[in-house]
Structures are given as structure tokens and as C-alpha cells.
Coordinates of C-alpha atoms in Angstrom, one line a residue:
Chain A
M13 CA 39.0 75.8 178.9
F14 CA 38.9 78.4 176.1
F15 CA 42.6 79.1 175.7
S16 CA 44.3 76.2 177.3
K17 CA 43.7 72.7 178.6
S18 CA 44.1 73.4 182.3
D19 CA 42.1 75.7 184.5
N20 CA 45.2 77.9 185.1
K21 CA 44.8 78.0 188.9
D22 CA 48.4 78.9 189.3
N23 CA 48.7 81.3 186.4
P24 CA 46.9 84.5 187.2
T25 CA 47.3 86.0 183.7
A26 CA 45.9 82.9 182.0
Y27 CA 43.1 82.8 184.6
L28 CA 42.2 86.3 183.8
Q29 CA 42.0 85.6 180.1
E30 CA 39.6 82.7 180.8
F31 CA 37.5 84.8 183.1
I32 CA 37.1 87.7 180.7
C33 CA 36.3 85.2 177.9
L34 CA 33.6 83.5 180.0
Q35 CA 32.1 86.9 180.9
A36 CA 31.9 87.8 177.2
L37 CA 30.3 84.5 176.3
I38 CA 27.7 84.8 179.0
F39 CA 27.0 88.4 177.8
M40 CA 26.6 87.1 174.2
A41 CA 24.4 84.3 175.2
A42 CA 22.0 86.8 176.7
L43 CA 21.9 88.7 173.3
T44 CA 20.1 85.9 171.6
D45 CA 17.5 83.3 172.1
K46 CA 19.9 80.7 170.7
P47 CA 21.4 79.2 173.9
T48 CA 20.2 75.7 174.6
E49 CA 20.0 74.2 178.0
A50 CA 23.1 72.2 177.2
Y51 CA 25.0 75.4 176.3
Q52 CA 23.8 77.1 179.4
A53 CA 25.0 74.1 181.5
A54 CA 28.4 74.3 179.8
L55 CA 28.7 77.9 180.7
E56 CA 27.8 77.1 184.3
A57 CA 30.4 74.3 184.4
C58 CA 33.1 76.7 183.1
A59 CA 32.1 79.3 185.7
K60 CA 32.4 76.6 188.4
N61 CA 35.9 75.5 187.0
L62 CA 37.0 79.1 187.5
H63 CA 35.7 79.0 191.0
Q64 CA 33.1 81.7 190.1
P65 CA 29.8 79.8 190.0
E66 CA 27.7 82.9 190.5
L67 CA 29.1 84.4 187.3
A68 CA 26.8 82.2 185.1
S69 CA 23.8 84.1 186.4
A70 CA 25.3 87.5 186.9
E71 CA 24.2 90.5 184.9
I72 CA 27.3 91.7 183.0
S73 CA 27.4 95.0 181.1
E74 CA 29.0 95.5 177.7
Q75 CA 31.0 98.4 179.2
C76 CA 32.5 96.2 181.9
I77 CA 33.6 93.6 179.3
L78 CA 35.1 96.2 176.9
G79 CA 36.9 97.8 179.8
S80 CA 38.5 94.5 180.8
L81 CA 39.8 93.8 177.3
Q82 CA 43.1 95.6 177.9
N83 CA 44.1 92.4 179.9
I84 CA 43.7 90.1 176.8
T85 CA 47.1 89.0 175.6
K86 CA 45.9 87.0 172.6
P87 CA 43.3 89.2 171.0
L88 CA 42.8 87.2 167.8
L89 CA 42.3 83.9 169.6
F90 CA 39.9 85.7 172.0
L91 CA 37.9 87.1 169.1
K92 CA 38.0 83.7 167.3
K93 CA 36.3 82.1 170.3
L94 CA 33.6 84.7 170.5
C95 CA 32.9 84.5 166.8
Q96 CA 32.9 80.7 167.0
E97 CA 30.2 80.7 169.7
A98 CA 28.2 83.5 168.1
L99 CA 28.1 81.5 164.8
E100 CA 26.7 78.4 166.4
P101 CA 24.7 76.5 165.4
D102 CA 23.6 77.9 162.0
G103 CA 26.3 80.4 161.0
V104 CA 24.0 83.4 161.6
L105 CA 25.0 86.5 163.5
N106 CA 22.1 88.6 164.8
D107 CA 22.5 92.4 164.8
A108 CA 23.3 92.5 168.6
E109 CA 26.1 90.0 168.1
V110 CA 27.5 91.9 165.1
L111 CA 27.6 95.1 167.1
F112 CA 29.2 93.5 170.1
L113 CA 31.9 91.7 168.1
G114 CA 32.6 94.9 166.2
R115 CA 33.0 96.9 169.4
V116 CA 35.2 94.2 170.9
A117 CA 37.4 94.2 167.8
R118 CA 37.7 97.9 167.8
T119 CA 38.6 97.9 171.5
L120 CA 41.3 95.3 170.8
H121 CA 42.5 97.3 167.8
I122 CA 41.7 94.5 165.4
D123 CA 40.5 95.6 161.9
L124 CA 37.0 94.8 161.0
E125 CA 38.2 93.1 157.9
R126 CA 40.1 90.6 160.1
V127 CA 36.9 89.9 162.0
E128 CA 35.2 89.2 158.7
Q129 CA 38.0 86.9 157.7
I130 CA 37.6 85.0 160.9
C131 CA 33.8 84.7 160.5
D132 CA 34.2 83.6 156.9
W133 CA 36.8 81.0 157.9
L134 CA 34.4 79.6 160.5
I135 CA 31.5 79.6 158.0
D136 CA 33.7 77.7 155.6
E137 CA 34.2 75.1 158.3
K138 CA 30.5 74.7 158.5
I139 CA 30.2 74.5 154.7
L140 CA 32.9 71.8 154.7
A141 CA 31.1 69.8 157.3
E142 CA 27.8 70.1 155.4
R143 CA 29.6 69.0 152.2
A144 CA 31.1 66.0 154.0
H145 CA 27.6 65.1 155.3
L146 CA 26.3 65.2 151.7
I147 CA 29.1 63.1 150.3
F148 CA 29.2 60.5 153.1
E149 CA 25.6 60.6 154.2
S150 CA 24.9 56.9 153.4
E151 CA 27.9 55.7 155.4
E152 CA 28.1 58.2 158.3
D153 CA 27.2 55.5 160.9
D154 CA 30.2 53.5 159.8
E155 CA 32.7 56.4 160.0
H156 CA 34.8 54.8 162.7
E157 CA 36.0 52.1 160.2
F158 CA 38.3 54.5 158.5
S159 CA 38.6 57.4 160.9
N160 CA 42.0 58.8 161.8
Chain B
M23 CA 35.2 89.3 147.0
S24 CA 33.3 92.0 148.8
F25 CA 30.4 94.1 148.0
Q26 CA 30.4 97.7 149.1
T27 CA 27.0 99.3 149.6
E28 CA 26.3 102.8 148.3
I29 CA 26.7 104.2 151.8
E30 CA 30.2 102.6 152.1
I31 CA 31.2 104.0 148.7
L32 CA 30.2 107.5 149.8
Q33 CA 31.8 107.1 153.2
N34 CA 35.1 106.1 151.5
V35 CA 35.0 109.1 149.1
L36 CA 34.3 111.5 151.9
S37 CA 37.1 110.0 153.9
E38 CA 39.6 110.2 151.0
K39 CA 38.6 113.8 150.4
N40 CA 39.1 114.5 154.2
A41 CA 35.5 115.7 154.3
E42 CA 33.9 113.1 156.6
D43 CA 34.0 115.2 159.8
A44 CA 32.1 118.1 158.2
L45 CA 29.9 116.5 155.6
T46 CA 27.8 113.3 156.1
V47 CA 26.5 110.8 153.7
L48 CA 23.0 111.9 154.5
E49 CA 23.7 115.4 153.5
V50 CA 25.4 114.4 150.3
V51 CA 22.4 112.3 149.3
F52 CA 19.4 114.2 150.7
A53 CA 20.3 117.8 151.3
P54 CA 18.1 120.1 149.1
R55 CA 19.9 121.9 146.3
N56 CA 21.8 125.1 147.0
R57 CA 22.2 124.3 150.7
T58 CA 25.4 125.7 152.2
V59 CA 27.6 123.0 153.7
H60 CA 31.1 122.7 155.1
F61 CA 33.4 120.8 152.7
Q62 CA 37.1 120.5 153.2
N63 CA 37.4 123.4 155.6
Y64 CA 35.4 125.8 153.6
E65 CA 31.8 126.6 153.0
T66 CA 30.3 125.8 149.7
N67 CA 27.1 124.9 147.9
I68 CA 26.1 121.2 148.3
D69 CA 25.8 120.9 144.5
T70 CA 29.4 121.9 144.0
A71 CA 30.4 119.4 146.6
R72 CA 28.4 116.7 144.9
V73 CA 30.0 117.3 141.6
E74 CA 33.5 117.3 143.1
L75 CA 32.8 114.1 145.0
A76 CA 31.4 112.4 141.9
D77 CA 34.4 113.6 139.7
Y78 CA 36.8 112.3 142.3
L79 CA 35.0 109.0 142.7
E80 CA 35.0 108.2 139.0
K81 CA 38.5 109.4 138.4
S82 CA 40.0 107.5 141.3
A83 CA 38.2 104.3 140.5
A84 CA 39.3 104.5 136.8
Q85 CA 42.9 105.3 137.9
K86 CA 42.9 102.3 140.2
T87 CA 41.8 100.0 137.3
V88 CA 44.5 101.4 135.0
Q89 CA 47.3 101.3 137.7
N90 CA 46.4 97.7 138.6
E91 CA 46.4 96.7 134.9
K92 CA 49.5 94.6 134.3
N93 CA 49.0 94.4 130.6
F94 CA 48.6 98.2 130.0
S95 CA 51.4 98.4 127.5
K96 CA 49.8 95.5 125.4
I97 CA 46.5 97.3 125.7
I98 CA 48.1 100.5 124.3
Q99 CA 49.6 98.6 121.4
S100 CA 46.4 96.7 120.5
S101 CA 43.9 99.6 121.0
F102 CA 42.8 102.9 119.5
K103 CA 46.0 104.7 118.6
N104 CA 45.4 107.9 120.7
L105 CA 44.8 105.9 123.9
P106 CA 47.9 107.1 125.8
S107 CA 46.6 110.7 125.6
E108 CA 43.0 109.9 126.5
P109 CA 41.7 110.7 130.0
V110 CA 41.9 107.9 132.5
Y111 CA 38.1 107.4 132.4
F112 CA 38.5 106.2 128.8
Q113 CA 41.7 104.3 129.3
E114 CA 39.8 102.2 131.8
Y115 CA 37.2 101.3 129.1
Y116 CA 40.0 100.0 126.9
C117 CA 41.4 97.9 129.8
W118 CA 37.9 96.4 130.2
L119 CA 37.7 95.6 126.5
Y120 CA 41.1 94.0 126.4
N121 CA 40.4 91.8 129.5
A122 CA 36.9 90.8 128.3
A123 CA 38.4 89.7 125.0
E124 CA 41.3 87.8 126.6
I125 CA 38.9 86.1 129.0
I126 CA 36.6 84.9 126.2
K127 CA 39.7 83.7 124.3
N128 CA 41.3 81.9 127.3
M129 CA 38.1 80.3 128.4
N130 CA 37.4 78.8 125.0
D131 CA 40.9 77.7 123.9
G132 CA 40.2 74.0 124.7
Y133 CA 40.8 73.8 128.4
I134 CA 39.8 76.0 131.4
S135 CA 42.5 76.2 133.9
Q136 CA 42.1 77.4 137.5
A137 CA 44.0 80.6 136.5
D138 CA 41.7 81.2 133.6
F139 CA 38.7 80.7 135.8
S140 CA 39.9 83.0 138.6
T141 CA 40.6 85.7 136.1
R142 CA 37.0 85.4 134.8
Q143 CA 35.5 85.5 138.3
N144 CA 37.6 88.5 139.3
F145 CA 36.6 90.3 136.1
L146 CA 32.9 89.6 136.8
T147 CA 33.2 90.8 140.4
E148 CA 34.9 94.0 139.3
T149 CA 32.2 94.8 136.9
Y150 CA 29.5 94.6 139.6
A151 CA 31.6 96.8 141.9
R152 CA 32.4 99.4 139.2
E153 CA 28.7 99.4 138.1
K154 CA 27.7 100.3 141.6
E155 CA 30.3 103.1 141.8
I156 CA 29.2 104.5 138.4
L157 CA 25.5 104.5 139.5
V158 CA 26.5 106.4 142.7
C159 CA 28.4 108.9 140.5
L160 CA 25.4 109.4 138.2
G161 CA 23.2 109.9 141.3
L162 CA 25.4 112.7 142.5
Y163 CA 25.6 114.4 139.1
D164 CA 21.8 114.2 138.9
A165 CA 21.3 115.5 142.5
S166 CA 23.6 118.4 141.8
G167 CA 21.4 119.7 139.0
Q168 CA 24.3 121.5 137.4
A169 CA 24.2 121.9 133.6
N170 CA 27.9 121.2 133.2
T171 CA 27.4 117.6 134.4
S172 CA 25.1 116.5 131.5
T173 CA 28.1 115.7 129.2
K174 CA 29.8 113.8 131.9
S175 CA 26.7 111.9 132.8
A176 CA 26.0 111.0 129.1
A177 CA 29.6 109.6 128.7
L178 CA 29.3 107.7 132.0
I179 CA 26.0 106.1 131.0
K180 CA 27.6 104.9 127.7
K181 CA 30.5 103.5 129.7
L182 CA 28.1 101.7 132.0
I183 CA 26.2 100.2 129.1
K184 CA 29.5 98.9 127.6
L185 CA 30.6 97.5 130.9
R186 CA 27.3 95.6 131.2
E187 CA 27.7 94.3 127.7
M188 CA 31.1 93.0 128.4
R189 CA 29.9 91.2 131.5
T190 CA 26.9 89.7 129.8
A191 CA 29.1 88.5 126.9
V192 CA 31.6 86.9 129.3
E193 CA 28.7 85.2 131.2
L194 CA 27.1 84.0 127.9
V195 CA 30.1 82.5 126.1
T196 CA 32.3 81.2 129.0
L197 CA 31.6 78.2 131.2
D198 CA 31.3 78.7 134.9
E199 CA 33.4 75.7 136.0
P200 CA 37.2 75.3 136.0
E201 CA 39.4 72.4 135.0
R202 CA 37.3 71.1 132.1
E203 CA 37.6 70.7 128.4
V204 CA 35.8 73.2 126.1
S205 CA 34.2 72.0 122.9
K206 CA 34.8 73.4 119.4
E207 CA 31.1 74.4 119.5
N208 CA 31.8 76.7 122.5
Y209 CA 34.8 78.2 120.7
E210 CA 32.7 79.0 117.6
K211 CA 30.0 80.5 119.7
A212 CA 32.5 82.7 121.5
L213 CA 34.4 83.8 118.4
P214 CA 32.1 86.7 117.3
Y215 CA 32.2 88.2 120.8
Y216 CA 36.0 88.1 120.9
K217 CA 36.1 89.8 117.4
Y218 CA 33.5 92.4 118.5
F219 CA 35.5 93.5 121.6
K220 CA 38.8 93.4 119.6
G221 CA 37.2 95.6 117.0
L222 CA 35.8 98.0 119.5
A223 CA 39.2 98.4 121.0
K224 CA 40.5 99.9 117.7
L225 CA 37.8 102.6 117.7
P226 CA 37.5 105.8 119.8
F227 CA 35.0 105.7 122.6
P228 CA 32.0 105.4 122.3
F229 CA 31.8 104.1 118.7
D230 CA 29.8 101.0 118.4
L231 CA 27.9 98.6 116.1
N232 CA 24.4 99.5 115.1
Q233 CA 22.3 98.5 118.2
E234 CA 19.8 96.4 116.3
Q235 CA 22.5 94.5 114.5
K236 CA 24.3 93.9 117.8
E237 CA 21.2 92.6 119.4
E238 CA 20.5 90.3 116.4
D239 CA 24.1 89.0 116.0
L240 CA 25.2 88.8 119.6
G241 CA 22.1 88.8 121.7
I242 CA 23.4 91.6 123.9
N243 CA 22.1 95.1 124.1
H244 CA 22.0 97.0 127.4
F245 CA 20.8 100.1 125.6
K246 CA 17.3 99.1 126.6
D247 CA 18.0 98.8 130.3
S248 CA 15.4 100.9 132.2
D249 CA 18.1 102.7 134.3
V250 CA 19.9 104.2 131.2
Q251 CA 16.8 105.7 129.6
P252 CA 16.7 109.6 129.3
D253 CA 13.8 109.9 131.8
F254 CA 15.5 107.8 134.5
K255 CA 16.2 109.7 137.8
F256 CA 19.5 108.6 139.1
K257 CA 19.1 110.9 142.1
D258 CA 15.9 109.2 143.2
A259 CA 17.4 105.8 142.7
L260 CA 20.4 106.7 144.9
Q261 CA 18.2 108.2 147.6
N262 CA 15.9 105.1 147.6
K263 CA 18.8 102.8 147.8
V264 CA 20.4 104.6 150.8
L265 CA 17.0 104.8 152.6
D266 CA 16.5 101.1 152.0
I267 CA 19.9 100.3 153.5
I268 CA 19.4 102.6 156.6
Q269 CA 15.9 101.3 157.3
N270 CA 16.8 97.6 156.8
P271 CA 20.5 96.9 157.2
S272 CA 20.0 93.2 156.8
A273 CA 18.5 93.7 153.3
Y274 CA 22.0 94.0 151.8
L275 CA 22.3 90.3 152.2
K276 CA 19.8 89.9 149.3
P277 CA 20.0 90.0 145.6
D278 CA 23.3 91.8 145.2
F279 CA 25.2 88.8 146.5
D280 CA 24.6 85.7 144.4
P281 CA 25.4 82.5 146.3
N282 CA 25.8 80.7 143.0
K283 CA 28.9 82.8 142.5
Y284 CA 30.3 81.4 145.7
K285 CA 29.8 77.9 144.4
N286 CA 32.2 78.8 141.6
I287 CA 34.7 80.6 143.7
I288 CA 35.4 77.6 146.0
Y289 CA 34.6 75.0 143.3
I290 CA 31.7 73.1 144.8
S291 CA 29.9 70.7 142.5
S292 CA 26.2 71.0 142.2
K293 CA 25.6 67.9 144.2
E294 CA 27.2 69.4 147.3
F295 CA 25.6 72.8 146.8
S296 CA 22.6 72.2 149.0
D297 CA 20.2 74.9 150.3
K298 CA 22.1 74.8 153.6
V299 CA 25.4 75.4 151.8
K300 CA 23.9 78.2 149.7
D301 CA 22.5 79.8 152.9
L302 CA 25.9 79.6 154.6
A303 CA 27.5 81.1 151.5
L304 CA 25.2 84.1 151.8
R305 CA 26.6 84.8 155.2
R306 CA 30.2 85.2 154.0
Q307 CA 31.7 88.6 153.5
T308 CA 28.9 90.4 155.3
F309 CA 30.4 91.3 158.6
C310 CA 32.0 94.6 157.8
V311 CA 29.0 96.0 155.9
K312 CA 26.6 94.8 158.5
Y313 CA 28.6 96.4 161.3
A314 CA 29.0 99.7 159.4
L315 CA 25.2 99.8 158.7
L316 CA 24.3 99.0 162.3
E317 CA 26.9 101.4 163.9
K318 CA 27.1 104.2 161.4
P319 CA 23.5 105.2 160.8
E320 CA 23.1 106.2 164.4
K321 CA 26.1 108.4 164.1
L322 CA 24.9 109.8 160.8
L323 CA 21.5 110.7 162.3
D324 CA 23.2 112.1 165.4
N325 CA 25.2 114.4 163.2
L326 CA 22.1 115.6 161.6
K327 CA 20.3 116.2 164.9
G328 CA 23.4 118.0 166.2
E329 CA 23.2 120.4 163.3
N330 CA 19.6 121.2 163.8

């Protein structure tokens, strides 16, 4: 899941975090035309894991999500997850995503500069991956020979 | 490294002057002359407010440069003798001269260390940021239409020209890659520029070489830039810029941010600096501005509608 490795059936607080996170990701997916079938399927699988299969096709309002954020215990990790998904696959945030992430950050009392730091860090990861591809392009199929 | 837009610069000044609840960026930039506005809990003429905001912007920016300058005592010793009693606007100029000369020296002394290179990059970034603030200031003075701003504007324009010259010189005679040797040829090319800035530091502002001689010997002369000519309308330029930002918030991603500078900041070699990397680099340090542009303009326009 998003914050832990188990589905947190027996931990209501953790379950709530996962639920709110999934709601936010489903809301964000609707803001763009980016989501692929695979991503949509992944969201449906997460909803099923949380025993809320109808969530994947529910209409969720921004106000509802912002209102539930008071239950988030790890706001930075939560925001990191949202930024990570929003920046897939090409590191671009559209205007709707920027507004939503900014409002989530403000609701969680996180400085916008911190959001920018998180986004920059995630973009740097993509840059590193692209640089690795450029350096090791000719041997990428044989990566397993020296992998960790 | 972050690039404030003109709107953000004005928002910050209004906030620091505790004026943001009563006066908006739109009013500051677009209100017709002699309009009565609320400014810091009293009513005043918009032109007076513009001058006060511009004075504050330039003074606080210059103060910040001087206060953050670790070598200020060395600068006083090596500069124009009356420097300690000069206003902070001019003290800042001498800080720039000292730093430009030091960067040219350190980047051409045989080897470019990481520290040398970072100092160079920080200096170049600061020049772009200060240039933008100075242009906003000039736009406000021009918009105010007040006769007493002409001397201030003239001095500020000269300061802007010198700032651009220092930046151009640093870019011309220092390499843009760290951890490499520098040849004697580079050193000899850099030497006249080092001597020029060291010489200027001994003179009162805005003494300078003859412009034609400077252009011939050093190849730098921002006196001919179109936006420092007597007929240039700084007010129109500021208004156009603010309108561009409001009408197309994503446009700020373009020319102001040079992705090639990013290549130098995180030391990517040219072979790894593909179009995809450049495109990703363009996306960095854009979130705050983009959010401010997307969220704030609605509030700015709402304020205006509310007043009408």
C-alpha cells in the first residue's frame, strides 16, 4: 500500500491514511488525461484491498478530500506520494494538479517551498534515471550481471 | 536557485510594508495616476505609494546584499575611500565589483574548484534576480510620474548597466565547468577585466571608462541596451510583463530560466544533457510560482471587482 506493506486491516489509523490517500489519487487521476489503463487497474486493485471496490469509480470532491486531511499523521509522506503520482510519467504537473497539491499542502500546514523541494527531488530522480539510460544504454539488457 | 516573477516581487514588498490587505498588485501596476488608495492604514495618492514601494524595494534589496556580504570589511579597504559613508544603494555596487573581480581571479588561477564554481553560479543567479527587482523599481518610478524620481531612476539605470557588465564579463572570461585546469591563455584574457573592476572600485559611482574604449578593449557595453535608452517606458514594460504572467501563467517557464544553467549546477556532462534532461530541468523550481500565479490572480481580480 502507500504507506506500509500491509493492508492495515487491524490498524484503523493506518487504514484511514491509506483510504484518504487513495481518494486523493483517484481525484488527481480525474484531473488529467494521463492515467493509463494499467494505472486505473492499479487504483481499482488498491480500492479492492481496502475493501472499498466502489471507491475507484466514485465521484470524489476536492472539499471532501481537504476536509479529511486532518486525519493524516504523516503529512510529508502523504504529499510525497501525491507528488510522485502527479509527476508520472514525464515530470509535468498540469495547472489542476498544481492547484490541488498547493491546496493540500496549505491544508496540511506545509510550506509551498517544501512542496517545491519534494517535486524537485522527484524530478531529479527522473533526471538520474535518464542519465543512467544514456550512460548504460548499450548494455541495459545485461544489467542483471552486475545488479545489487 | 529560484526566479521570482514581477508579481511575486511586488507581492513580497506589499507584504513587508503591511499593505497587502488594502493595496493589490493590480492597483500598484495599473491604477491611473492620482487615484486615491488605501496604503498602510491611511489614504494616499497611488503615485506616492508607488514611490514609497520602489524606494523600499531597492533599499531593502541593497541592504540584504550588503548584510550578507562576508567580505565587507575587505571591500571597504580595497574600494573608494568614502564607501562607509555612502548610502547602501552604492555600497551594494562596490560589493558586486569586489565579487566580480574575485570570481574572475579565482576562476582563472589555474584550477577551478567546486567552491570557485559555486560562487560563480551564485553570483550570476543573484545578478538576474537583482536585475528583475531593479526593473520593477524603475517601472514604479516611471508609473508614479513624479519629478523627484528622475534622479533616482537615472542612478538606478547606471547601476543596472554596471550589473549587466559585471555579469557579461564573468560569463565571457570564466569557464562554466568545475574541477578543471585553466590555461594561461584564459588567465591572460581575464586579466584586463579583473583590472577594470578593481580600478572601478577605487572610483566614486558612477565613474567609468570611456564607453567606446570599453567596447573596443573589453567587448562589453550595456549602454546600448534598448531598455536603458532615454525613451524607454519602464512603466509600459512592467505592465506588459504583469499582464503576460496573469494571462499565461505557464509562460514563466520560458526564457527566464535557462536549462543550461541547471546543467552546470548539478555538473552534468554534455553527453548526458539530452533534450529529455533539459526538459525535466525546466520543470524544477517552478511549483511555488506556478501555484501563486494560478491561485493569486483570481484573488487579485476578486479584490478589484469587490472595490467596484
